[in-house]
mmCIF file of C-alpha atoms in Angstrom:
data_model
loop_
_atom_site.group_PDB
_atom_site.id
_atom_site.type_symbol
_atom_site.label_atom_id
_atom_site.label_comp_id
_atom_site.label_asym_id
_atom_site.label_seq_id
_atom_site.Cartn_x
_atom_site.Cartn_y
_atom_site.Cartn_z
ATOM 1 C CA ASP A 1121 141.055 71.996 171.608
ATOM 2 C CA ALA A 1122 139.759 75.469 170.908
ATOM 3 C CA LYS A 1123 136.432 75.460 169.088
ATOM 4 C CA THR A 1124 135.682 77.694 166.147
ATOM 5 C CA THR A 1125 132.404 79.119 164.904
ATOM 6 C CA GLN A 1126 131.788 80.150 161.308
ATOM 7 C CA PRO A 1127 128.676 81.172 159.367
ATOM 8 C CA PRO A 1128 127.428 78.257 157.254
ATOM 9 C CA SER A 1129 127.348 80.197 153.993
ATOM 10 C CA MET A 1130 128.198 83.508 152.336
ATOM 11 C CA ASP A 1131 127.911 85.059 148.908
ATOM 12 C CA CYS A 1132 130.375 87.421 147.286
ATOM 13 C CA ALA A 1133 130.285 89.241 143.944
ATOM 14 C CA GLU A 1134 133.091 88.394 141.564
ATOM 15 C CA GLY A 1135 135.930 90.929 141.794
ATOM 16 C CA ARG A 1136 134.930 92.115 145.250
ATOM 17 C CA ALA A 1137 136.659 91.303 148.504
ATOM 18 C CA ALA A 1138 135.365 88.269 150.367
ATOM 19 C CA ASN A 1139 135.549 88.609 154.157
ATOM 20 C CA LEU A 1140 135.054 85.358 156.020
ATOM 21 C CA PRO A 1141 134.695 85.639 159.809
ATOM 22 C CA CYS A 1142 135.594 83.114 162.476
ATOM 23 C CA ASN A 1143 135.122 83.124 166.238
ATOM 24 C CA HIS A 1144 137.590 81.245 168.438
ATOM 25 C CA SER A 1145 136.900 82.696 171.866
ATOM 26 C CA THR A 1146 138.565 79.835 173.792
ATOM 27 C CA ILE A 1147 141.885 80.084 171.979
ATOM 28 C CA SER A 1148 144.926 80.041 174.235
ATOM 29 C CA GLY A 1149 147.966 82.257 174.014
ATOM 30 C CA ASN A 1150 150.207 79.983 171.963
ATOM 31 C CA GLU A 1151 147.624 78.511 169.591
ATOM 32 C CA TYR A 1152 147.651 79.399 165.925
ATOM 33 C CA VAL A 1153 144.648 79.972 163.693
ATOM 34 C CA TYR A 1154 144.760 78.115 160.376
ATOM 35 C CA TRP A 1155 142.578 78.539 157.322
ATOM 36 C CA TYR A 1156 141.954 75.895 154.687
ATOM 37 C CA ARG A 1157 139.564 75.633 151.802
ATOM 38 C CA GLN A 1158 138.079 72.746 149.910
ATOM 39 C CA ILE A 1159 136.932 72.945 146.359
ATOM 40 C CA HIS A 1160 134.403 70.321 145.375
ATOM 41 C CA SER A 1161 135.851 66.814 144.974
ATOM 42 C CA GLN A 1162 139.356 67.843 145.994
ATOM 43 C CA GLY A 1163 141.332 67.568 149.234
ATOM 44 C CA PRO A 1164 141.507 70.617 151.540
ATOM 45 C CA GLN A 1165 144.067 73.233 150.550
ATOM 46 C CA TYR A 1166 146.084 75.221 153.091
ATOM 47 C CA ILE A 1167 145.599 78.992 152.745
ATOM 48 C CA ILE A 1168 147.217 80.867 155.619
ATOM 49 C CA HIS A 1169 147.822 80.831 159.364
ATOM 50 C CA GLY A 1170 148.659 83.330 162.113
ATOM 51 C CA LEU A 1171 149.221 83.799 165.835
ATOM 52 C CA LYS A 1172 148.830 87.451 166.780
ATOM 53 C CA ASN A 1173 149.866 89.631 163.879
ATOM 54 C CA ASN A 1174 148.006 90.066 160.650
ATOM 55 C CA GLU A 1175 149.370 87.931 157.855
ATOM 56 C CA THR A 1176 149.304 88.151 154.076
ATOM 57 C CA ASN A 1177 150.387 85.805 151.334
ATOM 58 C CA GLU A 1178 149.677 85.380 147.642
ATOM 59 C CA MET A 1179 146.290 83.832 148.332
ATOM 60 C CA ALA A 1180 144.768 85.862 151.155
ATOM 61 C CA SER A 1181 145.105 88.090 154.200
ATOM 62 C CA LEU A 1182 144.360 87.115 157.771
ATOM 63 C CA ILE A 1183 143.237 89.703 160.296
ATOM 64 C CA ILE A 1184 143.305 88.611 163.952
ATOM 65 C CA THR A 1185 141.687 90.776 166.611
ATOM 66 C CA GLU A 1186 143.834 92.067 169.423
ATOM 67 C CA ASP A 1187 142.171 89.779 171.971
ATOM 68 C CA ARG A 1188 142.617 86.877 169.494
ATOM 69 C CA LYS A 1189 139.057 85.746 169.974
ATOM 70 C CA SER A 1190 138.150 86.149 166.338
ATOM 71 C CA SER A 1191 139.722 86.442 162.909
ATOM 72 C CA THR A 1192 138.763 87.304 159.350
ATOM 73 C CA LEU A 1193 140.072 85.750 156.172
ATOM 74 C CA ILE A 1194 140.113 88.208 153.289
ATOM 75 C CA LEU A 1195 140.224 87.217 149.636
ATOM 76 C CA PRO A 1196 140.927 90.626 148.091
ATOM 77 C CA HIS A 1197 139.477 90.053 144.623
ATOM 78 C CA ALA A 1198 137.272 86.982 144.629
ATOM 79 C CA THR A 1199 137.021 84.940 141.440
ATOM 80 C CA LEU A 1200 134.655 82.143 140.493
ATOM 81 C CA ARG A 1201 137.452 79.678 141.275
ATOM 82 C CA ASP A 1202 137.345 80.808 144.910
ATOM 83 C CA THR A 1203 133.949 79.166 145.339
ATOM 84 C CA ALA A 1204 134.662 76.575 148.027
ATOM 85 C CA VAL A 1205 134.098 75.622 151.657
ATOM 86 C CA TYR A 1206 136.446 77.572 153.942
ATOM 87 C CA TYR A 1207 137.547 76.130 157.264
ATOM 88 C CA CYS A 1208 138.911 78.091 160.221
ATOM 89 C CA ILE A 1209 140.816 75.787 162.585
ATOM 90 C CA VAL A 1210 142.751 75.970 165.817
ATOM 91 C CA PRO A 1211 144.855 72.819 166.076
ATOM 92 C CA TYR A 1212 145.103 70.741 169.192
ATOM 93 C CA SER A 1213 148.740 70.288 170.147
ATOM 94 C CA GLY A 1214 150.332 67.918 172.577
ATOM 95 C CA ALA A 1215 152.749 65.018 172.915
ATOM 96 C CA GLY A 1216 154.909 66.376 170.099
ATOM 97 C CA SER A 1217 152.126 66.284 167.584
ATOM 98 C CA TYR A 1218 148.965 68.082 166.690
ATOM 99 C CA GLN A 1219 145.700 67.419 164.997
ATOM 100 C CA LEU A 1220 143.206 69.616 163.271
ATOM 101 C CA THR A 1221 139.532 69.179 163.880
ATOM 102 C CA PHE A 1222 137.506 70.364 160.915
ATOM 103 C CA GLY A 1223 134.025 71.714 161.541
ATOM 104 C CA LYS A 1224 131.507 72.390 158.819
ATOM 105 C CA GLY A 1225 133.148 75.590 157.556
ATOM 106 C CA THR A 1226 131.674 78.403 155.498
ATOM 107 C CA LYS A 1227 130.452 77.686 151.998
ATOM 108 C CA LEU A 1228 131.510 80.694 149.931
ATOM 109 C CA SER A 1229 129.710 81.229 146.639
ATOM 110 C CA VAL A 1230 131.289 83.757 144.282
ATOM 111 C CA ILE A 1231 128.618 85.127 142.001
ATOM 112 C CA PRO A 1232 129.322 86.493 138.493
ATOM 113 C CA ASP B 493 155.754 71.381 146.337
ATOM 114 C CA VAL B 494 154.561 68.861 148.877
ATOM 115 C CA LYS B 495 152.841 65.923 147.332
ATOM 116 C CA VAL B 496 150.478 63.578 149.134
ATOM 117 C CA THR B 497 149.364 60.750 146.899
ATOM 118 C CA GLN B 498 146.468 58.438 147.599
ATOM 119 C CA SER B 499 146.596 55.209 145.665
ATOM 120 C CA SER B 500 143.032 55.191 144.363
ATOM 121 C CA ARG B 501 140.643 57.967 143.476
ATOM 122 C CA TYR B 502 137.580 55.691 143.415
ATOM 123 C CA LEU B 503 137.118 52.265 144.985
ATOM 124 C CA VAL B 504 134.148 49.895 145.110
ATOM 125 C CA LYS B 505 134.210 47.021 147.587
ATOM 126 C CA ARG B 506 131.762 44.457 148.901
ATOM 127 C CA THR B 507 130.550 44.182 152.485
ATOM 128 C CA GLY B 508 132.930 42.064 154.551
ATOM 129 C CA GLU B 509 135.966 42.609 152.353
ATOM 130 C CA LYS B 510 139.266 43.753 153.808
ATOM 131 C CA VAL B 511 140.160 47.107 152.300
ATOM 132 C CA PHE B 512 143.514 48.878 152.176
ATOM 133 C CA LEU B 513 143.805 52.592 151.468
ATOM 134 C CA GLU B 514 147.348 53.710 150.800
ATOM 135 C CA CYS B 515 148.891 57.129 151.216
ATOM 136 C CA VAL B 516 152.403 58.281 150.365
ATOM 137 C CA GLN B 517 154.012 61.665 151.004
ATOM 138 C CA ASP B 518 157.269 62.926 149.567
ATOM 139 C CA MET B 519 158.278 65.604 152.096
ATOM 140 C CA ASP B 520 159.752 63.488 154.883
ATOM 141 C CA HIS B 521 156.932 64.594 157.204
ATOM 142 C CA GLU B 522 156.740 63.054 160.642
ATOM 143 C CA ASN B 523 152.974 63.397 161.041
ATOM 144 C CA MET B 524 150.373 61.653 158.935
ATOM 145 C CA PHE B 525 146.607 61.608 159.284
ATOM 146 C CA TRP B 526 143.529 59.822 157.996
ATOM 147 C CA TYR B 527 140.175 61.611 157.846
ATOM 148 C CA ARG B 528 136.810 60.700 156.460
ATOM 149 C CA GLN B 529 134.403 63.228 155.062
ATOM 150 C CA ASP B 530 130.636 62.833 154.870
ATOM 151 C CA PRO B 531 127.998 65.336 153.761
ATOM 152 C CA GLY B 532 126.888 67.548 156.630
ATOM 153 C CA LEU B 533 129.496 66.146 159.027
ATOM 154 C CA GLY B 534 132.680 67.836 157.842
ATOM 155 C CA LEU B 535 136.034 66.085 158.189
ATOM 156 C CA ARG B 536 136.437 63.627 161.056
ATOM 157 C CA LEU B 537 139.780 62.304 162.219
ATOM 158 C CA ILE B 538 140.111 58.519 162.202
ATOM 159 C CA TYR B 539 143.763 57.915 163.123
ATOM 160 C CA PHE B 540 147.023 59.778 163.074
ATOM 161 C CA SER B 541 150.687 58.917 163.425
ATOM 162 C CA TYR B 542 153.569 61.099 164.549
ATOM 163 C CA ASP B 543 156.339 58.619 163.867
ATOM 164 C CA VAL B 544 157.068 55.307 162.213
ATOM 165 C CA LYS B 545 155.220 52.479 163.961
ATOM 166 C CA MET B 546 153.382 54.990 166.167
ATOM 167 C CA LYS B 547 149.643 55.533 165.931
ATOM 168 C CA GLU B 548 147.006 57.395 167.860
ATOM 169 C CA LYS B 549 143.236 57.115 167.710
ATOM 170 C CA GLY B 550 141.318 60.062 166.445
ATOM 171 C CA ASP B 551 137.642 60.788 166.955
ATOM 172 C CA ILE B 552 136.156 57.814 165.069
ATOM 173 C CA PRO B 553 138.627 54.873 165.052
ATOM 174 C CA GLU B 554 136.030 52.090 165.356
ATOM 175 C CA GLY B 555 136.131 49.687 162.435
ATOM 176 C CA TYR B 556 139.522 50.932 161.236
ATOM 177 C CA SER B 557 143.177 50.214 161.831
ATOM 178 C CA VAL B 558 146.358 51.779 160.452
ATOM 179 C CA SER B 559 149.898 50.839 159.614
ATOM 180 C CA ARG B 560 153.007 53.010 159.416
ATOM 181 C CA GLU B 561 156.006 50.820 158.607
ATOM 182 C CA LYS B 562 157.856 53.516 156.688
ATOM 183 C CA LYS B 563 157.940 57.230 157.277
ATOM 184 C CA GLU B 564 156.501 58.131 153.887
ATOM 185 C CA ARG B 565 153.615 55.656 153.885
ATOM 186 C CA PHE B 566 150.488 55.516 156.029
ATOM 187 C CA SER B 567 147.873 52.872 155.347
ATOM 188 C CA LEU B 568 144.262 52.786 156.482
ATOM 189 C CA ILE B 569 142.723 49.335 156.840
ATOM 190 C CA LEU B 570 139.070 48.424 156.974
ATOM 191 C CA GLU B 571 139.161 44.930 158.451
ATOM 192 C CA SER B 572 135.639 44.048 157.339
ATOM 193 C CA ALA B 573 134.066 46.738 155.218
ATOM 194 C CA SER B 574 130.515 47.785 155.981
ATOM 195 C CA THR B 575 128.095 49.994 154.075
ATOM 196 C CA ASN B 576 128.371 52.745 156.715
ATOM 197 C CA GLN B 577 132.020 53.094 155.768
ATOM 198 C CA THR B 578 131.066 54.391 152.353
ATOM 199 C CA SER B 579 132.721 57.793 152.389
ATOM 200 C CA MET B 580 135.447 60.073 151.065
ATOM 201 C CA TYR B 581 138.773 59.280 152.761
ATOM 202 C CA LEU B 582 141.461 61.942 152.976
ATOM 203 C CA CYS B 583 145.087 61.494 153.924
ATOM 204 C CA ALA B 584 147.283 64.361 155.124
ATOM 205 C CA SER B 585 150.840 64.932 156.319
ATOM 206 C CA SER B 586 152.724 67.639 158.199
ATOM 207 C CA SER B 587 155.877 68.491 160.072
ATOM 208 C CA PRO B 588 155.710 68.452 163.884
ATOM 209 C CA TYR B 589 153.632 71.260 165.340
ATOM 210 C CA ARG B 590 155.468 74.536 165.120
ATOM 211 C CA ALA B 591 154.976 77.803 163.328
ATOM 212 C CA GLY B 592 154.438 77.256 159.641
ATOM 213 C CA SER B 593 153.652 73.562 159.601
ATOM 214 C CA PRO B 594 150.248 73.215 157.926
ATOM 215 C CA LEU B 595 148.645 69.966 156.847
ATOM 216 C CA HIS B 596 148.952 68.938 153.228
ATOM 217 C CA PHE B 597 146.161 66.796 151.880
ATOM 218 C CA GLY B 598 145.825 64.268 149.117
ATOM 219 C CA ASN B 599 142.883 64.424 146.730
ATOM 220 C CA GLY B 600 140.964 61.714 148.490
ATOM 221 C CA THR B 601 139.661 58.212 147.846
ATOM 222 C CA ARG B 602 135.945 57.865 147.351
ATOM 223 C CA LEU B 603 135.070 54.439 148.726
ATOM 224 C CA THR B 604 131.748 52.762 148.069
ATOM 225 C CA VAL B 605 130.864 49.604 150.010
ATOM 226 C CA THR B 606 127.995 47.621 148.524
#
């Protein structure tokens, strides 16, 4: 499965945009990029996913480079409740199923 | 909204006990997964299932087994609990892999083996 690389930690001022980068240089043409986050003591929460085009939903925007080797998750106006560990994942798919391998993610701290 | 429910939030068991962790999802998902999460190690896949009575080993299946007798229920079994199985256990479910089929997680079971 395609490996992802993320910085271990980042800080962001409350109300500012948080830009979380992810490298996935071995991604293949039909593999999606998924983003999840985990707030302390809770299960991971799905945020957004994309293939080639940029995507936006009520939680975040996802910018994927043209060569698809990296992506950026954007939280447009970070709040204290966005403090969490953010995971960038490229699922392994095969035999009619798929599995996500979670790395260590990026710990985002939103600072008042 | 998809709901994945894990039967216990906290569990304390003794070494050598047989332990059952139960997970139920209400979205008729084909795929179900069990992960464990430990500080500094991220989430690691133990087992997954893509259909009733089907199971596949993940990255760390040793010391665990699973059961999927009904589509909505996926059980993780520790045949003889050991202290190194003290961890947070997370269950997840999803549709088969296609566009727009993310994993949905429960809130986890924090298991302590003494």
